[in-house]
CSV table of C-alpha atoms and ligand atoms in Angstrom, one decimal:
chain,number,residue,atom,x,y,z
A,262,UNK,CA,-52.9,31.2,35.6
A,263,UNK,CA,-50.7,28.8,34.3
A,264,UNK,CA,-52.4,26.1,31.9
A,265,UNK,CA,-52.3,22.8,33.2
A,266,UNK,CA,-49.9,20.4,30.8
A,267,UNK,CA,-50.5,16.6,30.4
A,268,UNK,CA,-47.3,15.3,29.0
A,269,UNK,CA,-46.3,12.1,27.8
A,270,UNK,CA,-42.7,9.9,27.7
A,271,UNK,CA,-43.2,6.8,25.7
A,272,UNK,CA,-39.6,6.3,26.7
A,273,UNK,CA,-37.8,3.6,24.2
A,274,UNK,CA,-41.4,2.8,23.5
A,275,UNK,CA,-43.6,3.2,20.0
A,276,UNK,CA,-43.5,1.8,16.8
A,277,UNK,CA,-45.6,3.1,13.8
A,278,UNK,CA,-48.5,0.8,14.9
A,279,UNK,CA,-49.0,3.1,18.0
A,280,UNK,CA,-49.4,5.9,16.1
A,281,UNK,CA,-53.1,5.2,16.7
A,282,UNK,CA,-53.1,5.5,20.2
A,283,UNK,CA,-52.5,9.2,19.9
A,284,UNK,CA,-55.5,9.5,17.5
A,285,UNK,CA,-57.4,8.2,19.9
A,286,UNK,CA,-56.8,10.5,23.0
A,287,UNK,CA,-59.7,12.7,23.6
A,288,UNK,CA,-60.1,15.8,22.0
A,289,UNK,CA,-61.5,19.4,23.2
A,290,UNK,CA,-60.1,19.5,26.8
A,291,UNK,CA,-58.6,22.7,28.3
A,292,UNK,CA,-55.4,21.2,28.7
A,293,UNK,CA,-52.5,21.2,26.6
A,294,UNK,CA,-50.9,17.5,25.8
A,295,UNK,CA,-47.5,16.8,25.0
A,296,UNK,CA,-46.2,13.4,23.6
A,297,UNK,CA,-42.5,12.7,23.4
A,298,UNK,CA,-42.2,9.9,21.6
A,299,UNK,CA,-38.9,8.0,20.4
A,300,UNK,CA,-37.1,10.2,18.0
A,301,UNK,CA,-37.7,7.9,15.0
A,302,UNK,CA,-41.5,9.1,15.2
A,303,UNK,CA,-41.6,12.5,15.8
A,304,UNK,CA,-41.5,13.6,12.0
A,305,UNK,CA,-44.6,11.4,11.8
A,306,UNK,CA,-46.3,12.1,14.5
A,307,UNK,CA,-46.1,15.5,13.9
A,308,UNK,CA,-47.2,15.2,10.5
A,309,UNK,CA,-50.2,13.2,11.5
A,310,UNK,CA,-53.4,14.9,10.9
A,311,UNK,CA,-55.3,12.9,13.4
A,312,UNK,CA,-53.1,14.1,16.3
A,313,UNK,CA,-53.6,17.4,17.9
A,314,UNK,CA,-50.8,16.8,20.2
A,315,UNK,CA,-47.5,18.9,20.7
A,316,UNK,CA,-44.4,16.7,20.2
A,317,UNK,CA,-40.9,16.5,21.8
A,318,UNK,CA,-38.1,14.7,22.2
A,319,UNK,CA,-36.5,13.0,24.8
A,320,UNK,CA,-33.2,14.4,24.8
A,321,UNK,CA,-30.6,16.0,22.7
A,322,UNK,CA,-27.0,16.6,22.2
A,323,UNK,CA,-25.4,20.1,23.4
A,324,UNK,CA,-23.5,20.0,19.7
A,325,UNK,CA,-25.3,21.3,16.8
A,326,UNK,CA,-23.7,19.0,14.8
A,327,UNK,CA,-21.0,16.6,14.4
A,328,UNK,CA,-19.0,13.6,14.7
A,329,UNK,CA,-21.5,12.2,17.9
A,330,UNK,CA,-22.7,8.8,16.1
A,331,UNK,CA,-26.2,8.2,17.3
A,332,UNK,CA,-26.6,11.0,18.8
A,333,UNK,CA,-29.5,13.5,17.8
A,334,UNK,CA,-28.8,17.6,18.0
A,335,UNK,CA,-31.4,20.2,19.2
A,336,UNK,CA,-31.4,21.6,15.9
A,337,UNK,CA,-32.5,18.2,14.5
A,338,UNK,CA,-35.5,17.7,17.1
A,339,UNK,CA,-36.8,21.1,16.3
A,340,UNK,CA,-36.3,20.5,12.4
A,341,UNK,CA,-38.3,17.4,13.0
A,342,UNK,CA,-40.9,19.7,14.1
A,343,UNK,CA,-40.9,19.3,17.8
A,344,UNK,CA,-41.7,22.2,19.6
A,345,UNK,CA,-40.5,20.6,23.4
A,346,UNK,CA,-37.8,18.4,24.4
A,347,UNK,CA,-37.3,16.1,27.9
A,348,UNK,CA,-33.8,16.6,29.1
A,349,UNK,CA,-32.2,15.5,32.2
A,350,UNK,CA,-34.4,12.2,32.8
A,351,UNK,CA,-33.4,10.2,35.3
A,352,UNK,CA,-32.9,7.3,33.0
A,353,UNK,CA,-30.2,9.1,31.0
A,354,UNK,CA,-28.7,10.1,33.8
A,355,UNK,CA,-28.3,6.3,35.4
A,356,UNK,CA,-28.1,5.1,31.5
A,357,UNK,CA,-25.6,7.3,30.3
A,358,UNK,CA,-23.7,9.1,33.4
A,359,UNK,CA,-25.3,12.7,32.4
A,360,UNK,CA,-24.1,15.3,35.1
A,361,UNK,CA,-26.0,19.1,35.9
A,362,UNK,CA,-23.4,20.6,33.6
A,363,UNK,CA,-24.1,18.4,30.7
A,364,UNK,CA,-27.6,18.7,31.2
A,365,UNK,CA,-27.2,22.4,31.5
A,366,UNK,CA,-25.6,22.5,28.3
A,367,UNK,CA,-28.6,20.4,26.6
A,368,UNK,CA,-31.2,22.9,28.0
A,369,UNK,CA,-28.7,25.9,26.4
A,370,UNK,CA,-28.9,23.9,23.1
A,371,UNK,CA,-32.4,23.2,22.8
A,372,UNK,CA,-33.0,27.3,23.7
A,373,UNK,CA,-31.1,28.2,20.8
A,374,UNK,CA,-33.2,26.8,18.7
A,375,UNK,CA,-36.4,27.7,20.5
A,376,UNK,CA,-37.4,24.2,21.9
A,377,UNK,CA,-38.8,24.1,25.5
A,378,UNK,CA,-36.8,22.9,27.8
A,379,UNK,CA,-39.0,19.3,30.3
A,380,UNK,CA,-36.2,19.5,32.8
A,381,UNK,CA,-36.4,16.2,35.1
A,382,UNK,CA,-35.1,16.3,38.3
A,383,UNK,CA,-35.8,14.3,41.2
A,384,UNK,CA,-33.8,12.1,44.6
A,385,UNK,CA,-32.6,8.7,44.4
A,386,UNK,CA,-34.5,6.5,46.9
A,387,UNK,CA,-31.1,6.0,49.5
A,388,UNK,CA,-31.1,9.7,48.9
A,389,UNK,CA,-34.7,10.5,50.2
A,390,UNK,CA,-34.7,8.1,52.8
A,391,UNK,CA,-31.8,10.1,53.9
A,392,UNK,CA,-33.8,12.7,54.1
A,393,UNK,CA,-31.5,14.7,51.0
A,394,UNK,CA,-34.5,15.5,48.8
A,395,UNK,CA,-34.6,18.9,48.9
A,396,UNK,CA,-30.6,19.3,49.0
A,397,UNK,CA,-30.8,16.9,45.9
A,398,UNK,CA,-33.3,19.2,43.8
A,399,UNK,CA,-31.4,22.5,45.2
A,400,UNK,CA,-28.1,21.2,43.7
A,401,UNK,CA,-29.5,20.1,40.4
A,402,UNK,CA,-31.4,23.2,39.7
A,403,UNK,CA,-28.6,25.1,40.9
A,404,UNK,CA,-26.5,23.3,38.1
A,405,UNK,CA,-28.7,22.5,35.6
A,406,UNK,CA,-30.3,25.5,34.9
A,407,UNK,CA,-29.2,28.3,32.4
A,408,UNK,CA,-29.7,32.0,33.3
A,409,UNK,CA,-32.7,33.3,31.4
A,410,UNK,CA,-35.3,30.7,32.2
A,411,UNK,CA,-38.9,31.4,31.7
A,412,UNK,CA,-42.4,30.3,31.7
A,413,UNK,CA,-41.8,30.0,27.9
A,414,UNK,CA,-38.7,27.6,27.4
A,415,UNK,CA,-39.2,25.7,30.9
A,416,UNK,CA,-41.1,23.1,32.4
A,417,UNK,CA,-39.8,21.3,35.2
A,418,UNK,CA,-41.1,17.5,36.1
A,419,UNK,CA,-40.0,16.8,39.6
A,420,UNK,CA,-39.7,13.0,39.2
A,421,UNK,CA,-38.4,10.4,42.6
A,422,UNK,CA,-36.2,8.1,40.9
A,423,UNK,CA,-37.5,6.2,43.2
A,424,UNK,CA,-41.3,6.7,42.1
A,425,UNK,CA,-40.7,6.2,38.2
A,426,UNK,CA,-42.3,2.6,36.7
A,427,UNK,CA,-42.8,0.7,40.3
A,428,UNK,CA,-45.9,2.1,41.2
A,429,UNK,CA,-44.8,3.9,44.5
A,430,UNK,CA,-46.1,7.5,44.7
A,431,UNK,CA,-44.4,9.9,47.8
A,432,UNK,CA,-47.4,10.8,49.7
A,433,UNK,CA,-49.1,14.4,48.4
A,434,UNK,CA,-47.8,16.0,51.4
A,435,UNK,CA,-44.2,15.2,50.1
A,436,UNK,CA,-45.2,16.5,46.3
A,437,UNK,CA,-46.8,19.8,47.5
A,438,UNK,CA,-43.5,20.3,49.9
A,439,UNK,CA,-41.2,19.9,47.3
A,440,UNK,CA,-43.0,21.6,44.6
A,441,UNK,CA,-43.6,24.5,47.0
A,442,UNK,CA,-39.6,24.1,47.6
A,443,UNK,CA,-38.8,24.0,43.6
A,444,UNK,CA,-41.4,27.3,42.9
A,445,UNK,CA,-38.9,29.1,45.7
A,446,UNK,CA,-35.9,28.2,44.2
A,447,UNK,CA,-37.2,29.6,40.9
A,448,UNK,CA,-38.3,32.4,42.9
A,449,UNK,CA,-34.8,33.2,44.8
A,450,UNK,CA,-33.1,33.1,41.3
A,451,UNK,CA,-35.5,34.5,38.7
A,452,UNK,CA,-37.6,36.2,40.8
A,453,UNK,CA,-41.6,35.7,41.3
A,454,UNK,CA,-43.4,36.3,38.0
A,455,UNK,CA,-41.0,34.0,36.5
A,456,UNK,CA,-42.0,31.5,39.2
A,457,UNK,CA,-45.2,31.5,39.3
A,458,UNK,CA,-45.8,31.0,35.6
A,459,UNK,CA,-43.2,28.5,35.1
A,460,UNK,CA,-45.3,25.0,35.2
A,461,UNK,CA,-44.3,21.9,37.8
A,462,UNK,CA,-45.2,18.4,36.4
A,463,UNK,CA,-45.1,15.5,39.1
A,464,UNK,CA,-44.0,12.2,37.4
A,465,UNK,CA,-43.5,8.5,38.6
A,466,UNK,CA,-45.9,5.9,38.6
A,467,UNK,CA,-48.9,8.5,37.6
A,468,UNK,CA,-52.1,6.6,36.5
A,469,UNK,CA,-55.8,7.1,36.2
A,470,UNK,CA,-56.3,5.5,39.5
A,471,UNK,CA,-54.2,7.8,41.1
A,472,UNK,CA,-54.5,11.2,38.7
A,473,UNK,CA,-57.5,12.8,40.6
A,474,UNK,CA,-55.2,13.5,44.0
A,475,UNK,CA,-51.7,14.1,42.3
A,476,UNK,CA,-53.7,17.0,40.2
A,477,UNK,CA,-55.4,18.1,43.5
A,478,UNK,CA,-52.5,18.7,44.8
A,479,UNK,CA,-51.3,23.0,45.3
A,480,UNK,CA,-48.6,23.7,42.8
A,481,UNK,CA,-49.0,20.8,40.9
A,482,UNK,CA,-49.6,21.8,37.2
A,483,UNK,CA,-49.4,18.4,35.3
A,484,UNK,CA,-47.7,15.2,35.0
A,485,UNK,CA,-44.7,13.6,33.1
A,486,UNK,CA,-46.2,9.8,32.3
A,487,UNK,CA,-44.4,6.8,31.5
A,488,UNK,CA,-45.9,4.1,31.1
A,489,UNK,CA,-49.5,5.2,31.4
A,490,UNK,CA,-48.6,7.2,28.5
A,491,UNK,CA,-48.0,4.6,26.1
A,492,UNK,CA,-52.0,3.4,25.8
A,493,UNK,CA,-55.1,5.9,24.9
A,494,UNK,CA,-56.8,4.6,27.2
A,495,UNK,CA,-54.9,5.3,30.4
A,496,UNK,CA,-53.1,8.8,29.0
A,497,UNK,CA,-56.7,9.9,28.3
A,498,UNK,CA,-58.4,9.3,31.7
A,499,UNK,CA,-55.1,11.0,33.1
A,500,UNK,CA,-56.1,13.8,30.8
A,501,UNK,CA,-59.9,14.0,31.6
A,502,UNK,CA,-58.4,13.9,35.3
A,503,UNK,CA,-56.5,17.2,34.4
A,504,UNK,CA,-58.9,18.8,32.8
A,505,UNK,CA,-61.1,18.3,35.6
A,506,UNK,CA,-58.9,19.9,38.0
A,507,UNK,CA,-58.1,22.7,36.2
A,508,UNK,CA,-62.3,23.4,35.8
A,509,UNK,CA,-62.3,23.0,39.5
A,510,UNK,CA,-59.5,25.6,40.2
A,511,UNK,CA,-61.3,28.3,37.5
A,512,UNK,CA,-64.8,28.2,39.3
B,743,PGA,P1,-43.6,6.2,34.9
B,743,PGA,O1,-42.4,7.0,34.3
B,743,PGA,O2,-44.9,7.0,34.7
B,743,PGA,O3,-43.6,4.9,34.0
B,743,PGA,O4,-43.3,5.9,36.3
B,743,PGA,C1,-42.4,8.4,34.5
B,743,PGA,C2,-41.2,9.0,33.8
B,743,PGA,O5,-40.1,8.4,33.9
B,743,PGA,O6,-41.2,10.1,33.2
């Protein structure tokens, strides 16, 4: 059974004076909760004694080191005391030009030093109302993806570029289709144990008001949240949401 995982991307989001909105998510449920904060709080967020939470980051450089001003190794985000790390997100792939192989090369990194891999992949909307979604997710996992992927290193958030912060949601007919599509890709290349404990987060405009149905939803194990992530209130009814569906699923 794979545990249901309510994760969190504050994005370029979260100053110190946030750090109480993390205290404040509910405690006790049978979910696990990821935050991935901005880089600049990881250190103290893991260090926080109020937060139970696991923290990641929200991307990292293939390099272990080196002359890459700004940039932020795998090696550094685990040293920081993440234990997860978000890469391939849309936003750094519009932001930044990232390509499959780059990305590929990020998820190698952040293996090496025993970081789990979020890996975001999702369809532009010219490319879904092309109808190119599923060739769109077969060509990034296909290119993204190291050899040697596992229910322990990998998480995969299918996110719609289209769906991520303007409050459009595909229907859950289209999320259980291209989950059920993304668990049979893992399938065809690692074969079905892998694939059926590897977890599939659904992200893009995922709220309390909407939670209940996304989590209903076959082959949905989580979420990726943006900007319902950023405020206790919100992430924590998306949480109790999760929680609820994974009681339902155990009885
Ligand atoms: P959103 O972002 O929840 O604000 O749509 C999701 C994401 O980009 O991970």
């Amino acid at each position: 059974m794979r545990r249901k995982l309510a994760a969190g991307n504050w994005k370029m989001n979260g100053l110190s004076t946030d750090m109480g909105e993390v205290a404040a998510l509910p405690t006790g449920l049978g979910v696990d909760v990821l935050i991935c904060p901005p880089a600049t709080l990881i250190d103290r967020m893991v260090r926080d004694p109020d937060t139970f939470v696991q923290v990641g980051g929200q991307d990292c450089h293939p390099n272990p080191n080196g002359a890459h001003t700004g940039d932020i190794s795998a090696q550094m985000v685990a040293d920081a005391g993440a234990s997860h790390v978000i890469l391939g997100h849309s936003e750094r792939r519009q932001d930044h030009g990232e390509t499959d192989a780059l990305v590929r090369s990020k998820i190698e990194a952040a293996w090496s030093v025993s970081l789990v891999a979020v890996l975001c992949i999702g369809e532009t909307e010219a490319q879904y109302q092309a109808g190119e979604t599923l060739d769109v997710l077969r060509t990034q996992l296909a290119g993204s993806l190291p050899d040697g992927a596992a229910p322990g290193n990998l998480v995969i958030a299918y996110e719609p570029v289209w769906a991520i912060g303007t409050g459009l949601v595909p229907t859950m007919a289209e999320i259980e289709s291209v989950h059920g599509f993304i668990r049979a890709e893992l399938a065809t290349r690692f074969g079905t144990d892998t694939a059926d404990g590897i977890r599939l987060l659904y992200g893009g405009s995922v709220k309390p008001s909407n939670a209940d149905e996304i989590f209903a939803v076959p082959d949905v194990d989580g979420a990726l949240v943006g900007g319902a992530s950023l405020k206790a209130a919100d992430f924590g009814a998306i949480m109790m949401a999760l929680d609820a569906a994974a009681k339902a699923i155990s009885v």
